[in-house]
CSV table of C-alpha atoms in Angstrom, one decimal:
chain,number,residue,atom,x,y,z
A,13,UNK,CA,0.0,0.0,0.0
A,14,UNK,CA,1.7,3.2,-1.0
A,15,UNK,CA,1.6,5.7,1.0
A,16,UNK,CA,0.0,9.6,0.4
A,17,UNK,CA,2.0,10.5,-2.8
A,18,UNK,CA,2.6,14.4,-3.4
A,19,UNK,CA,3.9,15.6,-7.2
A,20,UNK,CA,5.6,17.7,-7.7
A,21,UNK,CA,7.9,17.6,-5.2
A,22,UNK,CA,9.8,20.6,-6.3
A,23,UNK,CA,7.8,23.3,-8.0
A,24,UNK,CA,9.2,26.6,-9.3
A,25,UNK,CA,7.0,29.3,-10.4
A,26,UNK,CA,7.8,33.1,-11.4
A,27,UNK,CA,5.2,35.8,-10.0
A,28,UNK,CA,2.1,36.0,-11.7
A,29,UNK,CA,2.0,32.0,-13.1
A,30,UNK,CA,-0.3,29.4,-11.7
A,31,UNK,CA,1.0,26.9,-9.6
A,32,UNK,CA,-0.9,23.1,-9.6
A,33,UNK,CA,0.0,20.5,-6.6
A,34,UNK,CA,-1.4,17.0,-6.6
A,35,UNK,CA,-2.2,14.5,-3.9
A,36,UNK,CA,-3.2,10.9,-4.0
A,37,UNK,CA,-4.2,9.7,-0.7
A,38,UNK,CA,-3.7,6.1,0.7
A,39,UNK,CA,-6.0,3.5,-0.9
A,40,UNK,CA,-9.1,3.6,1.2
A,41,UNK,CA,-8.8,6.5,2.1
A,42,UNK,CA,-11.7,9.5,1.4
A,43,UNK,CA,-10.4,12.3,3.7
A,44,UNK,CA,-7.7,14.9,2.4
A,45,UNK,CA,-5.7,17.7,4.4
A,46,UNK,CA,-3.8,20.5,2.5
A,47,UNK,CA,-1.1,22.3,5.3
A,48,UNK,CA,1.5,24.5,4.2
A,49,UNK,CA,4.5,25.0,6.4
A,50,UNK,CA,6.7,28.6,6.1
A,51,UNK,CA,10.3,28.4,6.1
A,52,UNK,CA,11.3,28.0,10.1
A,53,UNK,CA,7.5,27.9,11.0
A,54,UNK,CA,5.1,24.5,12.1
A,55,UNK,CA,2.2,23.4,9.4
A,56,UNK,CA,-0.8,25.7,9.4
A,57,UNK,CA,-3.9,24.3,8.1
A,58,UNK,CA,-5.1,25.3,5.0
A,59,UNK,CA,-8.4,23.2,3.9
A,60,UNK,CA,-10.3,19.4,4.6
A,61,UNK,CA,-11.9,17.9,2.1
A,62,UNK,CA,-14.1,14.7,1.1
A,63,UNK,CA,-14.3,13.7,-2.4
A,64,UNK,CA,-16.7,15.9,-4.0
A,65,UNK,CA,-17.0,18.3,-0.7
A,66,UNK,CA,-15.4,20.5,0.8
A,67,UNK,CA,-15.8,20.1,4.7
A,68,UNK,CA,-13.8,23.1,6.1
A,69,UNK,CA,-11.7,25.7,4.2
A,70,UNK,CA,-11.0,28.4,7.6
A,71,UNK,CA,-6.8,28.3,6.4
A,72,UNK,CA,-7.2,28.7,3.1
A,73,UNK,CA,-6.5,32.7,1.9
A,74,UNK,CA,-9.6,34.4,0.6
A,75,UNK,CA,-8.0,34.8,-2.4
A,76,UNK,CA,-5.8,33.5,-5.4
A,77,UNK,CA,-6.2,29.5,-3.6
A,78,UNK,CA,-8.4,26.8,-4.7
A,79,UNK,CA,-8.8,23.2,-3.3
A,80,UNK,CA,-10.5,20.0,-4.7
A,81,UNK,CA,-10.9,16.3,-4.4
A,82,UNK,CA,-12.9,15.0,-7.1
A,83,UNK,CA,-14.7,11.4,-7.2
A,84,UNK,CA,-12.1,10.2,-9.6
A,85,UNK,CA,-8.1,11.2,-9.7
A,86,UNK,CA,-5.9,13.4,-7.0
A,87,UNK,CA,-6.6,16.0,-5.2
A,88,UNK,CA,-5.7,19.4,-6.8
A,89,UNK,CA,-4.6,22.7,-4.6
A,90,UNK,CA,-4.4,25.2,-6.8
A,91,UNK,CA,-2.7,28.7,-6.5
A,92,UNK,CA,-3.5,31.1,-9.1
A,93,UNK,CA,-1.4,34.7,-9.8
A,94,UNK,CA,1.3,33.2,-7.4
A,95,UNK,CA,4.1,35.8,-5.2
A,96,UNK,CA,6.9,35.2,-3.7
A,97,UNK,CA,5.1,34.8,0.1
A,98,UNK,CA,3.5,32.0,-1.6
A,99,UNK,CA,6.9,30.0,-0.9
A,100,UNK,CA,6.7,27.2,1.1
A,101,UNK,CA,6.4,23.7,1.7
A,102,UNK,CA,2.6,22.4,0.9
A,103,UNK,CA,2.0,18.9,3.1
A,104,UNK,CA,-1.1,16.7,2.2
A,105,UNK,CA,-2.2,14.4,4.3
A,106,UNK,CA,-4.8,11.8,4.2
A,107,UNK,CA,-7.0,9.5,6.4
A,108,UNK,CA,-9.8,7.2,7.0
A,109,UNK,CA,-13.0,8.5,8.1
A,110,UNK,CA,-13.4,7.8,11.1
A,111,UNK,CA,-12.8,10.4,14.2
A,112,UNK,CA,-9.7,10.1,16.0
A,113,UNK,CA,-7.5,7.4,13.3
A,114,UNK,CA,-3.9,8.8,12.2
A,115,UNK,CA,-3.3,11.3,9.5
A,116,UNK,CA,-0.7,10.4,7.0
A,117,UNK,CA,1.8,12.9,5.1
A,118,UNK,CA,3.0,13.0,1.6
A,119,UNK,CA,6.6,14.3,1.4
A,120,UNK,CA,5.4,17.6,0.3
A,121,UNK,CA,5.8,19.5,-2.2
A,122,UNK,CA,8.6,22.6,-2.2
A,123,UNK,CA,7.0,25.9,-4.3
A,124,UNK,CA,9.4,28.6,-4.9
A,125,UNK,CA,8.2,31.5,-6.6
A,126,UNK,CA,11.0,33.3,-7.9
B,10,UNK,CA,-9.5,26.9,19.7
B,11,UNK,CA,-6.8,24.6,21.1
B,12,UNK,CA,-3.5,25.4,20.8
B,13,UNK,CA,0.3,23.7,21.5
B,14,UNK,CA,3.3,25.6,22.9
B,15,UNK,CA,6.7,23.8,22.3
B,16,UNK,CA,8.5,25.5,25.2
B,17,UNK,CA,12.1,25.1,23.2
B,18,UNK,CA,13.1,26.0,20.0
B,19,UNK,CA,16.2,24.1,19.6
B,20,UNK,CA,17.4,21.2,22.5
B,21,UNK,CA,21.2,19.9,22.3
B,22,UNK,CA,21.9,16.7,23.8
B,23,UNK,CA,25.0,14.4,23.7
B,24,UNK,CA,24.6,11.0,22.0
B,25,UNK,CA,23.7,8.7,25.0
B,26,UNK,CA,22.1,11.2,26.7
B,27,UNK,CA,18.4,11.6,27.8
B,28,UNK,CA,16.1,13.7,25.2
B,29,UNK,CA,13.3,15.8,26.8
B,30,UNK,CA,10.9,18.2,24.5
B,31,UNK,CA,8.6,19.7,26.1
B,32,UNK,CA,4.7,20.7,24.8
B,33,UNK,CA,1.6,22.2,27.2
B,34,UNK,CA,-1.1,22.4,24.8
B,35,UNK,CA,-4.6,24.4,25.4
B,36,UNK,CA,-8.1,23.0,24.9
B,37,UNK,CA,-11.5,23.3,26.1
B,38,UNK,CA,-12.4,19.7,25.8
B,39,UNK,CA,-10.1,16.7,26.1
B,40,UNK,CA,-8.1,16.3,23.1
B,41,UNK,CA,-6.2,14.1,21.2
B,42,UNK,CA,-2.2,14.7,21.1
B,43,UNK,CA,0.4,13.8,19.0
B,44,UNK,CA,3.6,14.0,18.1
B,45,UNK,CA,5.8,14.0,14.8
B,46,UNK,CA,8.9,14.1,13.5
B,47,UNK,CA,10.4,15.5,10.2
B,48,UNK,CA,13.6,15.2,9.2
B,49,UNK,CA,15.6,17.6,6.5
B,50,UNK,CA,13.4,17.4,3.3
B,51,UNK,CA,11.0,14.6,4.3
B,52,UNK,CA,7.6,14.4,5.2
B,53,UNK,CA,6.3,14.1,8.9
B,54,UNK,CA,6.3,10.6,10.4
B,55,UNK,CA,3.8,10.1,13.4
B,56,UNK,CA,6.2,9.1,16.7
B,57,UNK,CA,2.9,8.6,19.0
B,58,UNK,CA,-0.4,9.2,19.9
B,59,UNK,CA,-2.7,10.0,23.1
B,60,UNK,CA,-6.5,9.7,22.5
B,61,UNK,CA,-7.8,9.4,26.1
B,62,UNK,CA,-6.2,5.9,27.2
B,63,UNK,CA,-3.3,5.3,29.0
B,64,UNK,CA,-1.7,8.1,30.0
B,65,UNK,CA,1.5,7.0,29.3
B,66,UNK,CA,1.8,6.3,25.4
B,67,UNK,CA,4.9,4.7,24.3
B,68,UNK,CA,5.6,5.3,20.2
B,69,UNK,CA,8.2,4.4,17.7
B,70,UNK,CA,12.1,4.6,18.4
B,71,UNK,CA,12.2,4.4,21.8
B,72,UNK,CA,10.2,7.7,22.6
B,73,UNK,CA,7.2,8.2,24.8
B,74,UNK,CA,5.1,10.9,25.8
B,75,UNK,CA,3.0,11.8,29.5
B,76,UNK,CA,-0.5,13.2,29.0
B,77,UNK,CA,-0.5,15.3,32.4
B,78,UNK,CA,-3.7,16.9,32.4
B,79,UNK,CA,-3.2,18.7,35.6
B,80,UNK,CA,0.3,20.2,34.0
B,81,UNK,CA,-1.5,20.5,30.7
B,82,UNK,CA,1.7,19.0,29.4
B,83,UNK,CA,2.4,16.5,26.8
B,84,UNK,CA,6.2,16.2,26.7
B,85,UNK,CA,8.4,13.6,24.8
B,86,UNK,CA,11.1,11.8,26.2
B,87,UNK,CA,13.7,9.1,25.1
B,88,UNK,CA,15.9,7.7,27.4
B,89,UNK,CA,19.1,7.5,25.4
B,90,UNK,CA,19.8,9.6,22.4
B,91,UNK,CA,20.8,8.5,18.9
B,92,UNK,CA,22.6,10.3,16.0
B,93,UNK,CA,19.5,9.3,14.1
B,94,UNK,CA,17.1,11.4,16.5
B,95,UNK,CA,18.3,14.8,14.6
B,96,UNK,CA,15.3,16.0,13.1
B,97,UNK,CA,12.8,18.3,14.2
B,98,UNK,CA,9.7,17.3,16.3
B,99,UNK,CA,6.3,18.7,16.5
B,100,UNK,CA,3.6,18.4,19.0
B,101,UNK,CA,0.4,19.2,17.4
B,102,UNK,CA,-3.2,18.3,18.8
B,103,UNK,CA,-6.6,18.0,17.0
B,104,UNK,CA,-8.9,20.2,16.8
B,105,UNK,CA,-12.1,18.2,15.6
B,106,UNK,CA,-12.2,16.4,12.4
B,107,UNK,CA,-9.1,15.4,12.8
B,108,UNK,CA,-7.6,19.3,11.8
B,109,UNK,CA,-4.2,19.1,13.0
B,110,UNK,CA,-2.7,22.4,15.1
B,111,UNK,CA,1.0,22.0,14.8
B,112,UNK,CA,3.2,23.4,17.4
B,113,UNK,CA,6.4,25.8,15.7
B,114,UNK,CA,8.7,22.6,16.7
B,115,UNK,CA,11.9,22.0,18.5
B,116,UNK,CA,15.0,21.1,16.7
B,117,UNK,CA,17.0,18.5,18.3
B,118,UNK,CA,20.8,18.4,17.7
B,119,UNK,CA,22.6,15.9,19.0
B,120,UNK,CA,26.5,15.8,19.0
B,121,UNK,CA,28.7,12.6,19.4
């Protein structure tokens, strides 16, 4: 059983491009976290989601960020118009449904917006 | 909201030595606790887990952790460090729904 799988794992974007992170969680499993971790900082949580749904989005920026888990294929956090404060480390995570089981991490993937 | 406070930014330790990282954590309700580790450009690996049994919970590579809820403390401990046991660790509880509020973490260093 693989684990949660992250690409890229290095992205580098110059202001203004989009930039397009994928997760595939572990095989059974239907819940996704997005976290983002700044250079010398812990994760922050950005977004939850269930395939098809979003279940709670309170750390995601109003603005520029998108996040979605569709029935079929990874999940997709999306960063339009990107700036250079948009450089970190972006963690996914996945687990089962129920309450209380273990999240897993991906490796992450490493934007830098140059 | 619940909240973690890792007490130490950076802990040095000989190899041999006991490791001690210490974590009081904030929350209305009784929570779940956790710790992980990351090492340099690698994802986070769960070390252990408290969800309201035994107070004592004993995880992977020799570490353990004491809920104290009277202390509000969740500290990790290993008795004898390794050269391996570089990294830096996070205590991080959940705040329903399994969102994860990550401490700023503690970077162990530990010299031969």
């Amino acid at each position: 059983n693989a684990g949660v799988m992250q690409n890229p794992r290095h992205l580098v974007r110059r202001r203004g491009q989009e930039a397009r992170l994928r997760c595939s969680p572990m095989k059974g499993h239907s819940h996704v976290y997005w976290y983002r971790q700044l250079p010398e900082e812990g994760l922050k949580f950005m977004v939850y989601l269930q395939k098809e749904n979003i279940i709670d989005e309170s750390g995601m920026p109003k603005e520029r960020f998108s996040a979605e888990f569709p029935k079929e294929g990874p999940s997709i956090l999306r960063i339009q118009q990107v700036v250079r404060g948009d450089s970190a480390a972006y963690f996914c995570a996945s687990s089962l449904p129920a309450g209380g089981t273990e999240a897993f991490f991906g490796q992450g993937t490493r934007l830098t917006v140059v | 909201a619940q909240s973690v406070t890792q007490l130490d930014s950076h802990v040095s330790v000989s190899e041999g030595t006991p490791v001690l990282l210490r974590c009081n954590y904030s929350s209305s309700y009784s929570p779940s606790l956790f710790w992980y580790v990351q090492h340099p450009n690698k994802g986070l690996q769960l070390l252990l887990k408290y969800t309201s049994a035994a107070t004592l919970v004993k995880g992977i590579n020799g570490f353990e952790a004491e809920f104290k809820k009277s202390e509000t403390s969740f500290h990790l401990t290993k008795p004898s460090a390794h050269m391996s046991d570089a990294a830096e660790y996070f205590c991080v509880v959940s705040e329903g729904f399994q969102k994860l509020v990550f401490g700023t973490g503690t970077r162990l260093l530990v010299s031969p």
